[in-house]
Amino acid sequence: MFSNYLIGLREGLEASLVVCILIAYLVKTDRRDALKPIWTGIAVAIALAFGFGCALEFGSQELTFQAQEALGGSLSILAVGLVTWMVFWMRRTARHLKSELHGRLDAALAMGTGALVATAFLAVGREGLETALFVWASVHAASDGTPRPLLGVALGLLTAVLLGWLFYRGALRINLAKFFTWTGGMLVVVAAGVLAYGFHDLQEADFLPGLTDKAFDISGTIPPDSWYGTLLKGVFNFQPDPTTLQVAVWLLYLVPTLALFLAPARTAAPTPLRDKA
């Protein structure tokens, strides 16, 4: 449940911050007349993300078992790719996100209502689609037959909306660069589990070999239905009897990705001054 809460919080907060920046800029520049198109674009983006999530969930139920596993595995891998790109992108641009959005909004204000709707839709829609895909993949990876994974996502999204409102009201100030670094690192750990689960799905769909080749089996020590087994699965997508391929994929993704993500950002070397002739 914690991993799903983290996903909802992290992804939801990005969208909330985007909305806050857009709305606050219009209010500050006395362009309240542009608020309606902005809210329209936001509403359409949320509806699209929700519809995409429903299509993934209900559409996959009509498929055969092998097709479900193949689809689930493929989308899990795609989701991990998108989330990995997103956490690195946010780490690089978190400090400049505000000025970037202000620039887009200024251009949209000059173009008219349609451009404002499109700006809000694109700014929030990308986050929404990424969230829907990764939430779907993560919920299926952590599924334990209870509504707890979805409850975790819902609580994370509600927390993100509350934090966004507090940011907008000026009641909360945190170091966003550090926040996104820490949550991004934890999200990489979650993504590693989702990726390993995706490859296991492809093994069950007979797309990849090695389904019976277990790296280890500690089900007797950590039963999946125990409270600590459920906790490990909910937080890390831990499986007590993974295949060799799952463990290899988990390590090959987690170690280099986390090392690159947590490495200090490089700064450009200063250009040496030339003596005037």
XYZ file of N, CA and C in Angstrom, residues 42-268:
681
model
N -7.742 21.524 -17.771
C -7.401 20.632 -16.661
C -8.443 19.523 -16.516
N -9.720 19.908 -16.603
C -10.803 18.922 -16.471
C -10.746 17.881 -17.588
N -10.480 18.330 -18.813
C -10.385 17.391 -19.940
C -9.206 16.441 -19.743
N -8.085 16.959 -19.237
C -6.903 16.124 -18.999
C -7.181 15.065 -17.937
N -7.873 15.462 -16.850
C -8.208 14.509 -15.788
C -9.161 13.433 -16.310
N -10.154 13.866 -17.107
C -11.112 12.912 -17.674
C -10.412 11.924 -18.607
N -9.455 12.425 -19.391
C -8.714 11.550 -20.306
C -7.895 10.524 -19.525
N -7.215 10.968 -18.456
C -6.405 10.051 -17.652
C -7.284 8.992 -16.992
N -8.433 9.421 -16.463
C -9.352 8.473 -15.821
C -9.899 7.478 -16.844
N -10.264 7.978 -18.024
C -10.764 7.090 -19.076
C -9.706 6.110 -19.545
N -8.457 6.574 -19.621
C -7.359 5.700 -20.021
C -7.163 4.584 -19.008
N -7.220 4.941 -17.710
C -7.092 3.933 -16.657
C -8.217 2.920 -16.702
N -9.446 3.383 -16.924
C -10.594 2.467 -17.017
C -10.460 1.549 -18.225
N -9.982 2.103 -19.345
C -9.803 1.287 -20.550
C -8.777 0.186 -20.315
N -7.695 0.522 -19.605
C -6.691 -0.496 -19.291
C -7.278 -1.597 -18.419
N -8.021 -1.188 -17.381
C -8.540 -2.157 -16.419
C -9.627 -3.036 -17.021
N -10.648 -2.429 -17.598
C -11.787 -3.208 -18.085
C -11.522 -3.846 -19.446
N -10.693 -3.195 -20.256
C -10.366 -3.777 -21.556
C -9.552 -5.049 -21.425
N -8.640 -5.073 -20.444
C -7.785 -6.258 -20.273
C -8.570 -7.462 -19.762
N -9.705 -7.232 -19.118
C -10.493 -8.335 -18.567
C -11.142 -9.186 -19.647
N -11.247 -8.658 -20.849
C -11.866 -9.389 -21.949
C -10.881 -10.290 -22.684
N -9.617 -10.241 -22.302
C -8.593 -11.003 -23.004
C -8.389 -12.375 -22.364
N -7.758 -13.262 -23.102
C -7.382 -14.563 -22.550
C -6.279 -14.369 -21.511
N -6.010 -15.422 -20.732
C -4.995 -15.308 -19.680
C -3.641 -14.928 -20.262
N -3.231 -15.624 -21.340
C -1.924 -15.329 -21.928
C -1.871 -13.907 -22.467
N -2.961 -13.476 -23.089
C -2.996 -12.115 -23.621
C -2.962 -11.085 -22.493
N -3.646 -11.368 -21.387
C -3.614 -10.466 -20.231
C -2.197 -10.337 -19.678
N -1.516 -11.482 -19.556
C -0.160 -11.453 -19.025
C 0.792 -10.721 -19.975
N 0.616 -10.950 -21.281
C 1.470 -10.271 -22.261
C 1.230 -8.765 -22.233
N -0.044 -8.369 -22.157
C -0.374 -6.946 -22.096
C 0.142 -6.330 -20.801
N -0.100 -7.020 -19.678
C 0.350 -6.499 -18.393
C 1.857 -6.345 -18.336
N 2.577 -7.348 -18.821
C 4.036 -7.272 -18.819
C 4.554 -6.158 -19.698
N 3.993 -6.034 -20.901
C 4.436 -4.988 -21.831
C 4.169 -3.597 -21.275
N 2.972 -3.394 -20.712
C 2.630 -2.079 -20.167
C 3.423 -1.764 -18.903
N 3.745 -2.784 -18.123
C 4.587 -2.556 -16.943
C 5.960 -2.045 -17.360
N 6.532 -2.661 -18.379
C 7.847 -2.229 -18.866
C 7.770 -0.821 -19.440
N 6.703 -0.535 -20.197
C 6.511 0.816 -20.741
C 6.352 1.829 -19.614
N 5.570 1.473 -18.599
C 5.340 2.382 -17.467
C 6.641 2.698 -16.751
N 7.479 1.695 -16.543
C 8.763 1.915 -15.876
C 9.641 2.837 -16.719
N 9.627 2.648 -18.025
C 10.402 3.529 -18.899
C 9.955 4.980 -18.791
N 8.641 5.199 -18.797
C 8.105 6.561 -18.698
C 8.409 7.180 -17.337
N 8.237 6.411 -16.278
C 8.480 6.942 -14.935
C 9.965 7.238 -14.738
N 10.834 6.385 -15.264
C 12.268 6.635 -15.157
C 12.633 7.937 -15.857
N 12.096 8.121 -17.052
C 12.339 9.387 -17.766
C 11.803 10.563 -16.969
N 10.628 10.398 -16.373
C 9.986 11.481 -15.640
C 10.797 11.897 -14.422
N 11.300 10.929 -13.634
C 12.026 11.308 -12.416
C 13.342 12.006 -12.758
N 13.995 11.592 -13.835
C 15.226 12.272 -14.243
C 14.914 13.660 -14.800
N 13.812 13.760 -15.547
C 13.410 15.058 -16.099
C 13.070 16.031 -14.981
N 12.320 15.575 -13.976
C 11.943 16.453 -12.872
C 13.168 16.844 -12.045
N 14.091 15.928 -11.875
C 15.325 16.251 -11.135
C 16.096 17.356 -11.840
N 16.051 17.348 -13.162
C 16.807 18.318 -13.946
C 16.096 19.670 -14.049
N 14.759 19.659 -14.087
C 14.012 20.886 -14.380
C 13.173 21.422 -13.225
N 13.223 20.779 -12.049
C 12.363 21.210 -10.936
C 12.550 22.685 -10.611
N 13.796 23.149 -10.633
C 14.053 24.536 -10.261
C 13.563 25.523 -11.310
N 13.403 25.067 -12.560
C 13.022 25.981 -13.639
C 11.599 25.741 -14.142
N 10.848 24.865 -13.457
C 9.505 24.515 -13.921
C 8.602 25.742 -13.951
N 8.704 26.578 -12.934
C 7.837 27.751 -12.834
C 8.034 28.695 -14.015
N 9.275 29.040 -14.315
C 9.537 29.974 -15.412
C 9.151 29.368 -16.754
N 9.334 28.056 -16.892
C 8.971 27.390 -18.144
C 7.461 27.463 -18.381
N 6.680 27.194 -17.332
C 5.221 27.254 -17.467
C 4.741 28.677 -17.690
N 5.393 29.637 -17.035
C 5.013 31.037 -17.238
C 5.222 31.443 -18.698
N 6.319 30.985 -19.282
C 6.583 31.299 -20.683
C 5.520 30.716 -21.605
N 5.137 29.463 -21.359
C 4.091 28.844 -22.181
C 2.764 29.575 -22.016
N 2.475 29.997 -20.784
C 1.205 30.666 -20.515
C 1.156 32.037 -21.172
N 2.251 32.748 -21.162
C 2.300 34.053 -21.831
C 2.014 33.902 -23.327
N 2.617 32.889 -23.931
C 2.390 32.651 -25.357
C 0.936 32.275 -25.622
N 0.351 31.459 -24.742
C -1.045 31.045 -24.917
C -1.996 32.223 -24.728
N -1.704 33.106 -23.777
C -2.554 34.289 -23.561
C -2.595 35.165 -24.801
N -1.485 35.240 -25.504
C -1.429 36.055 -26.715
C -2.200 35.411 -27.866
N -2.381 34.091 -27.820
C -3.037 33.378 -28.923
C -4.543 33.220 -28.740
N -5.023 33.230 -27.495
C -6.465 33.148 -27.286
C -6.912 31.958 -26.469
N -8.245 31.789 -26.388
C -8.869 30.795 -25.520
C -8.433 29.368 -25.843
N -8.451 29.005 -27.120
C -8.093 27.642 -27.510
C -6.682 27.272 -27.083
N -5.763 28.224 -27.195
C -4.382 27.965 -26.801
C -4.270 27.775 -25.292
N -5.086 28.521 -24.522
C -5.078 28.364 -23.071
C -5.561 26.971 -22.669
N -6.661 26.514 -23.299
C -7.177 25.176 -23.025
C -6.115 24.124 -23.359
N -5.474 24.288 -24.519
C -4.459 23.324 -24.946
C -3.258 23.332 -24.016
N -2.837 24.510 -23.552
C -1.689 24.599 -22.653
C -1.955 23.855 -21.352
N -3.119 24.101 -20.745
C -3.464 23.418 -19.496
C -3.622 21.919 -19.726
N -4.258 21.556 -20.847
C -4.468 20.138 -21.151
C -3.143 19.402 -21.304
N -2.209 19.990 -22.054
C -0.925 19.332 -22.286
C -0.081 19.287 -21.016
N -0.134 20.371 -20.215
C 0.669 20.424 -19.003
C 0.225 19.383 -17.988
N -1.093 19.193 -17.850
C -1.625 18.255 -16.865
C -1.828 16.868 -17.477
N -2.183 16.826 -18.754
C -2.495 15.550 -19.405
C -1.330 14.589 -19.431
N -0.127 15.092 -19.677
C 1.043 14.200 -19.694
C 1.232 13.537 -18.342
N 1.117 14.345 -17.281
C 1.234 13.785 -15.944
C 0.130 12.765 -15.679
N -1.089 13.089 -16.133
C -2.229 12.210 -15.885
C -2.099 10.863 -16.560
N -1.670 10.855 -17.814
C -1.523 9.589 -18.547
C -0.400 8.740 -17.948
N 0.722 9.390 -17.591
C 1.809 8.657 -16.950
C 1.344 8.048 -15.633
N 0.597 8.846 -14.878
C 0.100 8.369 -13.587
C -0.830 7.181 -13.762
N -1.768 7.295 -14.708
C -2.734 6.214 -14.934
C -2.025 4.919 -15.318
N -1.044 5.017 -16.204
C -0.339 3.818 -16.666
C 0.489 3.197 -15.543
N 1.238 4.022 -14.814
C 2.093 3.470 -13.764
C 1.278 2.959 -12.589
N 0.190 3.662 -12.259
C -0.691 3.192 -11.181
C -1.286 1.842 -11.552
N -1.754 1.701 -12.784
C -2.337 0.429 -13.228
C -1.312 -0.693 -13.120
N -0.097 -0.433 -13.606
C 0.946 -1.458 -13.559
C 1.325 -1.788 -12.115
N 1.455 -0.758 -11.275
C 1.863 -0.987 -9.893
C 0.785 -1.688 -9.086
N -0.469 -1.308 -9.298
C -1.575 -1.949 -8.573
C -1.650 -3.425 -8.920
N -1.450 -3.753 -10.197
C -1.478 -5.166 -10.591
C -0.269 -5.916 -10.043
N 0.877 -5.233 -9.971
C 2.062 -5.889 -9.425
C 1.913 -6.150 -7.931
N 1.227 -5.240 -7.232
C 1.073 -5.373 -5.782
C -0.277 -5.952 -5.392
N -1.031 -6.428 -6.364
C -2.384 -6.912 -6.074
C -2.351 -8.073 -5.086
N -3.156 -7.934 -4.029
C -3.240 -9.001 -3.024
C -4.679 -9.436 -2.792
N -5.549 -9.103 -3.766
C -6.949 -9.486 -3.645
C -7.768 -8.553 -2.776
N -7.158 -7.441 -2.335
C -7.864 -6.465 -1.508
C -7.823 -5.111 -2.211
N -8.663 -4.170 -1.763
C -8.637 -2.829 -2.371
C -7.527 -1.939 -1.837
N -6.602 -2.492 -1.026
C -5.577 -1.663 -0.410
C -4.677 -0.941 -1.408
N -4.230 -1.581 -2.518
C -3.411 -0.833 -3.477
C -4.126 0.397 -4.031
N -5.393 0.245 -4.423
C -6.147 1.388 -4.937
C -6.387 2.416 -3.845
N -6.610 1.958 -2.622
C -6.796 2.876 -1.508
C -5.524 3.693 -1.280
N -4.375 3.041 -1.403
C -3.110 3.750 -1.251
C -2.946 4.834 -2.299
N -3.275 4.508 -3.556
C -3.190 5.493 -4.633
C -4.125 6.670 -4.357
N -5.376 6.363 -3.961
C -6.358 7.412 -3.696
C -5.899 8.336 -2.570
N -5.348 7.754 -1.502
C -4.863 8.570 -0.393
C -3.679 9.435 -0.830
N -2.813 8.873 -1.673
C -1.684 9.647 -2.185
C -2.137 10.831 -3.024
N -3.124 10.600 -3.893
C -3.645 11.682 -4.741
C -4.328 12.755 -3.892
N -5.103 12.334 -2.884
C -5.770 13.307 -2.010
C -4.745 14.135 -1.235
N -3.678 13.484 -0.772
C -2.615 14.219 -0.078
C -1.962 15.225 -1.013
N -1.752 14.813 -2.273
C -1.135 15.708 -3.255
C -2.016 16.930 -3.516
N -3.327 16.713 -3.618
C -4.246 17.838 -3.835
C -4.206 18.792 -2.637
N -4.194 18.232 -1.430
C -4.131 19.057 -0.221
C -2.824 19.858 -0.178
N -1.699 19.208 -0.472
C -0.419 19.903 -0.473
C -0.389 20.995 -1.536
N -0.966 20.697 -2.711
C -1.031 21.695 -3.764
C -1.820 22.918 -3.334
N -2.933 22.698 -2.651
C -3.749 23.816 -2.171
C -2.994 24.632 -1.125
N -2.246 23.935 -0.243
C -1.468 24.627 0.777
C -0.337 25.450 0.143
N 0.277 24.908 -0.914
C 1.290 25.672 -1.640
C 0.672 26.940 -2.231
N -0.480 26.783 -2.833
C -1.144 27.908 -3.477
C -1.493 28.994 -2.465
N -1.952 28.584 -1.289
C -2.327 29.539 -0.244
C -1.111 30.108 0.480
N 0.066 29.577 0.192
C 1.265 30.065 0.845
C 1.453 29.556 2.262
N 0.684 28.516 2.619
C 0.753 27.989 3.989
C 1.821 26.920 4.152
N 2.426 26.489 3.036
C 3.413 25.415 3.105
C 4.558 25.725 2.157
N 5.757 25.603 2.666
C 6.952 25.810 1.852
C 7.956 24.699 2.153
N 8.355 23.988 1.133
C 9.381 22.963 1.291
C 10.375 23.085 0.145
N 11.523 22.461 0.308
C 12.529 22.431 -0.747
C 12.105 21.389 -1.777
N 11.527 21.863 -2.881
C 10.988 20.933 -3.870
C 12.081 20.093 -4.527
N 13.265 20.683 -4.700
C 14.347 19.915 -5.329
C 14.698 18.701 -4.471
N 14.812 18.891 -3.149
C 15.117 17.773 -2.258
C 13.949 16.797 -2.180
N 12.724 17.347 -2.163
C 11.543 16.482 -2.093
C 11.487 15.551 -3.294
N 11.687 16.098 -4.494
C 11.606 15.265 -5.687
C 12.809 14.330 -5.808
N 13.944 14.697 -5.212
C 15.090 13.788 -5.216
C 14.814 12.571 -4.345
N 14.316 12.794 -3.118
C 14.038 11.674 -2.216
C 12.898 10.805 -2.726
N 11.806 11.432 -3.133
C 10.679 10.630 -3.630
C 11.023 9.967 -4.954
N 11.845 10.625 -5.761
C 12.277 10.017 -7.017
C 13.109 8.773 -6.786
N 14.009 8.835 -5.786
C 14.808 7.667 -5.449
C 13.943 6.506 -4.990
N 12.950 6.802 -4.139
C 12.047 5.745 -3.681
C 11.211 5.204 -4.840
N 10.854 6.084 -5.770
C 10.060 5.645 -6.914
C 10.870 4.731 -7.832
N 12.168 4.960 -7.918
C 13.034 4.067 -8.708
C 13.013 2.661 -8.105
N 13.032 2.574 -6.757
C 12.961 1.267 -6.092
C 11.632 0.575 -6.402
N 10.539 1.352 -6.351
C 9.217 0.799 -6.686
C 9.198 0.344 -8.148
N 9.765 1.171 -9.027
C 9.771 0.847 -10.456
C 10.549 -0.433 -10.730
N 11.612 -0.679 -9.963
C 12.381 -1.917 -10.146
C 11.507 -3.135 -9.891
N 10.683 -3.065 -8.846
C 9.770 -4.170 -8.562
C 8.725 -4.342 -9.646
N 8.198 -3.226 -10.159
C 7.210 -3.295 -11.242
C 7.842 -3.882 -12.495
N 9.086 -3.506 -12.785
C 9.776 -4.033 -13.962
C 9.979 -5.539 -13.851
N 10.424 -5.996 -12.679
C 10.613 -7.438 -12.475
C 9.284 -8.170 -12.612
N 8.218 -7.590 -12.085
C 6.891 -8.191 -12.212
C 6.454 -8.243 -13.673
N 6.789 -7.195 -14.435
C 6.442 -7.180 -15.856
C 7.123 -8.304 -16.620
N 8.387 -8.556 -16.324
C 9.094 -9.655 -16.987
C 8.520 -11.013 -16.560
N 8.076 -11.101 -15.305
C 7.440 -12.343 -14.853
C 6.139 -12.574 -15.614
N 5.389 -11.507 -15.868
C 4.167 -11.623 -16.673
C 4.479 -12.163 -18.065
N 5.550 -11.650 -18.672
C 5.922 -12.108 -20.009
C 6.367 -13.571 -19.975
N 6.944 -13.997 -18.863
C 7.282 -15.414 -18.719
C 6.012 -16.262 -18.623
N 5.027 -15.770 -17.874
C 3.769 -16.513 -17.760
C 3.007 -16.541 -19.079
N 3.240 -15.558 -19.927
C 2.596 -15.529 -21.237
C 3.368 -16.341 -22.266
N 4.444 -16.992 -21.833
C 5.309 -17.795 -22.710
C 6.042 -16.947 -23.743
N 6.184 -15.648 -23.473
C 6.975 -14.791 -24.353
C 8.456 -14.899 -24.009
N 8.748 -15.206 -22.749
C 10.123 -15.349 -22.286
C 10.262 -16.681 -21.555
N 11.420 -17.314 -21.633
C 11.618 -18.604 -20.956
C 11.995 -18.414 -19.484
N 12.098 -19.532 -18.765
C 12.640 -19.518 -17.411
C 11.624 -19.368 -16.306
N 10.347 -19.669 -16.581
C 9.324 -19.490 -15.556
C 9.552 -20.413 -14.363
N 10.071 -21.589 -14.599
C 10.294 -22.547 -13.502
C 11.711 -22.473 -12.928
N 12.529 -21.587 -13.480
C 13.913 -21.445 -13.014
C 13.952 -20.416 -11.883
N 13.780 -20.876 -10.651
C 13.696 -19.980 -9.498
C 15.101 -19.593 -9.002
N 15.266 -18.299 -8.730
C 16.534 -17.831 -8.164
C 16.669 -18.298 -6.729
N 15.573 -18.283 -5.986
C 15.502 -18.794 -4.623
C 14.033 -18.921 -4.252
N 13.781 -19.589 -3.167
C 12.403 -19.746 -2.686
C 12.425 -19.722 -1.156
N 11.995 -18.609 -0.585
C 11.958 -18.453 0.869
C 10.515 -18.276 1.343
N 9.597 -18.925 0.612
C 8.183 -18.833 0.976
C 7.941 -19.373 2.386
N 8.752 -20.341 2.814
C 8.579 -20.886 4.150
C 9.002 -19.903 5.228
N 10.006 -19.079 4.906
C 10.490 -18.088 5.863
C 9.647 -16.824 5.847
N 9.270 -16.399 4.628
C 8.432 -15.197 4.466
C 7.190 -15.594 3.682
N 6.186 -16.143 4.344
C 4.948 -16.525 3.639
C 4.287 -15.298 2.995
N 3.844 -15.417 1.747
C 3.219 -14.274 1.076
C 1.978 -13.748 1.792
N 1.268 -14.623 2.532
C 0.042 -14.190 3.197
C 0.283 -13.717 4.630
N 1.551 -13.678 5.072
C 1.851 -13.157 6.407
C 1.829 -11.636 6.377
N 1.765 -11.018 7.562
C 1.697 -9.557 7.604
C 2.976 -8.931 7.074
N 4.139 -9.571 7.387
C 5.396 -9.005 6.911
C 5.623 -9.318 5.430
N 5.091 -10.458 4.966
C 5.164 -10.745 3.535
C 4.314 -9.769 2.741
N 3.121 -9.474 3.272
C 2.234 -8.502 2.629
C 2.863 -7.113 2.641
N 3.518 -6.767 3.763
C 4.175 -5.460 3.868
C 5.305 -5.326 2.852
N 6.138 -6.364 2.742
C 7.250 -6.319 1.785
C 6.747 -6.241 0.346
N 5.676 -6.948 0.059
C 5.118 -6.892 -1.291
C 4.514 -5.523 -1.569
N 3.824 -4.966 -0.574
C 3.197 -3.668 -0.761
C 4.189 -2.538 -0.924
N 5.337 -2.627 -0.220
C 6.318 -1.552 -0.273
C 7.305 -1.738 -1.418
N 7.825 -2.971 -1.587
C 8.886 -3.213 -2.564
C 8.484 -4.146 -3.706
N 7.218 -4.561 -3.766
C 6.794 -5.582 -4.737
C 7.630 -6.853 -4.582
N 7.975 -7.162 -3.333
C 8.823 -8.321 -3.042
C 8.070 -9.623 -3.297
N 8.773 -10.580 -3.912
C 8.225 -11.905 -4.177
C 9.170 -12.936 -3.576
N 8.697 -13.849 -2.705
C 9.598 -14.787 -2.027
C 10.165 -15.879 -2.928
N 9.603 -16.043 -4.132
C 10.105 -17.086 -5.034
C 10.266 -16.547 -6.452
N 11.117 -15.543 -6.651
C 11.274 -14.955 -7.986
C 12.067 -15.866 -8.919
N 11.880 -15.652 -10.189
C 12.679 -16.381 -11.167
C 14.048 -15.711 -11.276
N 14.984 -16.451 -11.871
C 16.322 -15.897 -12.064
C 16.284 -14.648 -12.926
N 15.431 -14.651 -13.950
C 15.312 -13.487 -14.832
C 14.799 -12.275 -14.065
N 13.822 -12.465 -13.172
C 13.298 -11.351 -12.387
C 14.388 -10.703 -11.537
N 15.186 -11.533 -10.865
C 16.248 -10.997 -10.012
C 17.286 -10.255 -10.855
N 17.638 -10.828 -12.012
C 18.631 -10.195 -12.883
C 18.127 -8.844 -13.384
N 16.876 -8.811 -13.820
C 16.287 -7.559 -14.317
C 16.221 -6.520 -13.203
N 15.821 -6.950 -12.009
C 15.717 -6.043 -10.866
C 17.058 -5.392 -10.557
N 18.121 -6.209 -10.513
C 19.445 -5.679 -10.206
C 19.990 -4.802 -11.327
N 19.816 -5.256 -12.566
C 20.352 -4.510 -13.704
C 19.671 -3.159 -13.877
N 18.430 -3.038 -13.422
C 17.742 -1.751 -13.486
C 18.060 -0.899 -12.262
N 17.888 -1.474 -11.080
C 17.945 -0.691 -9.848
C 19.325 -0.092 -9.585
N 20.374 -0.895 -9.663
C 21.701 -0.430 -9.254
C 22.199 0.735 -10.113
N 22.267 0.601 -11.448
C 22.772 1.745 -12.232
C 21.819 2.935 -12.245
N 20.501 2.674 -12.274
C 19.548 3.785 -12.325
C 19.590 4.608 -11.054
N 19.615 3.933 -9.908
C 19.655 4.651 -8.632
C 20.988 5.385 -8.468
N 22.079 4.764 -8.924
C 23.387 5.422 -8.828
C 23.427 6.688 -9.672
N 22.884 6.613 -10.892
C 22.853 7.795 -11.762
C 21.938 8.875 -11.203
N 20.804 8.452 -10.649
C 19.830 9.420 -10.147
C 20.363 10.165 -8.929
N 21.063 9.464 -8.038
C 21.546 10.081 -6.808
C 22.915 10.729 -6.961
N 23.551 10.556 -8.122
C 24.861 11.170 -8.341
C 24.717 12.689 -8.368
N 25.702 13.421 -7.830
C 25.631 14.894 -7.850
C 25.539 15.403 -9.277
N 24.693 16.409 -9.468
C 24.535 16.985 -10.805
C 25.817 17.677 -11.226
N 26.171 17.500 -12.473
C 27.391 18.124 -12.984
C 27.118 19.583 -13.335
N 28.067 20.402 -13.052
C 27.962 21.818 -13.417
C 28.963 22.115 -14.510
N 28.550 22.969 -15.403
C 29.420 23.297 -16.531
C 30.670 24.025 -16.048
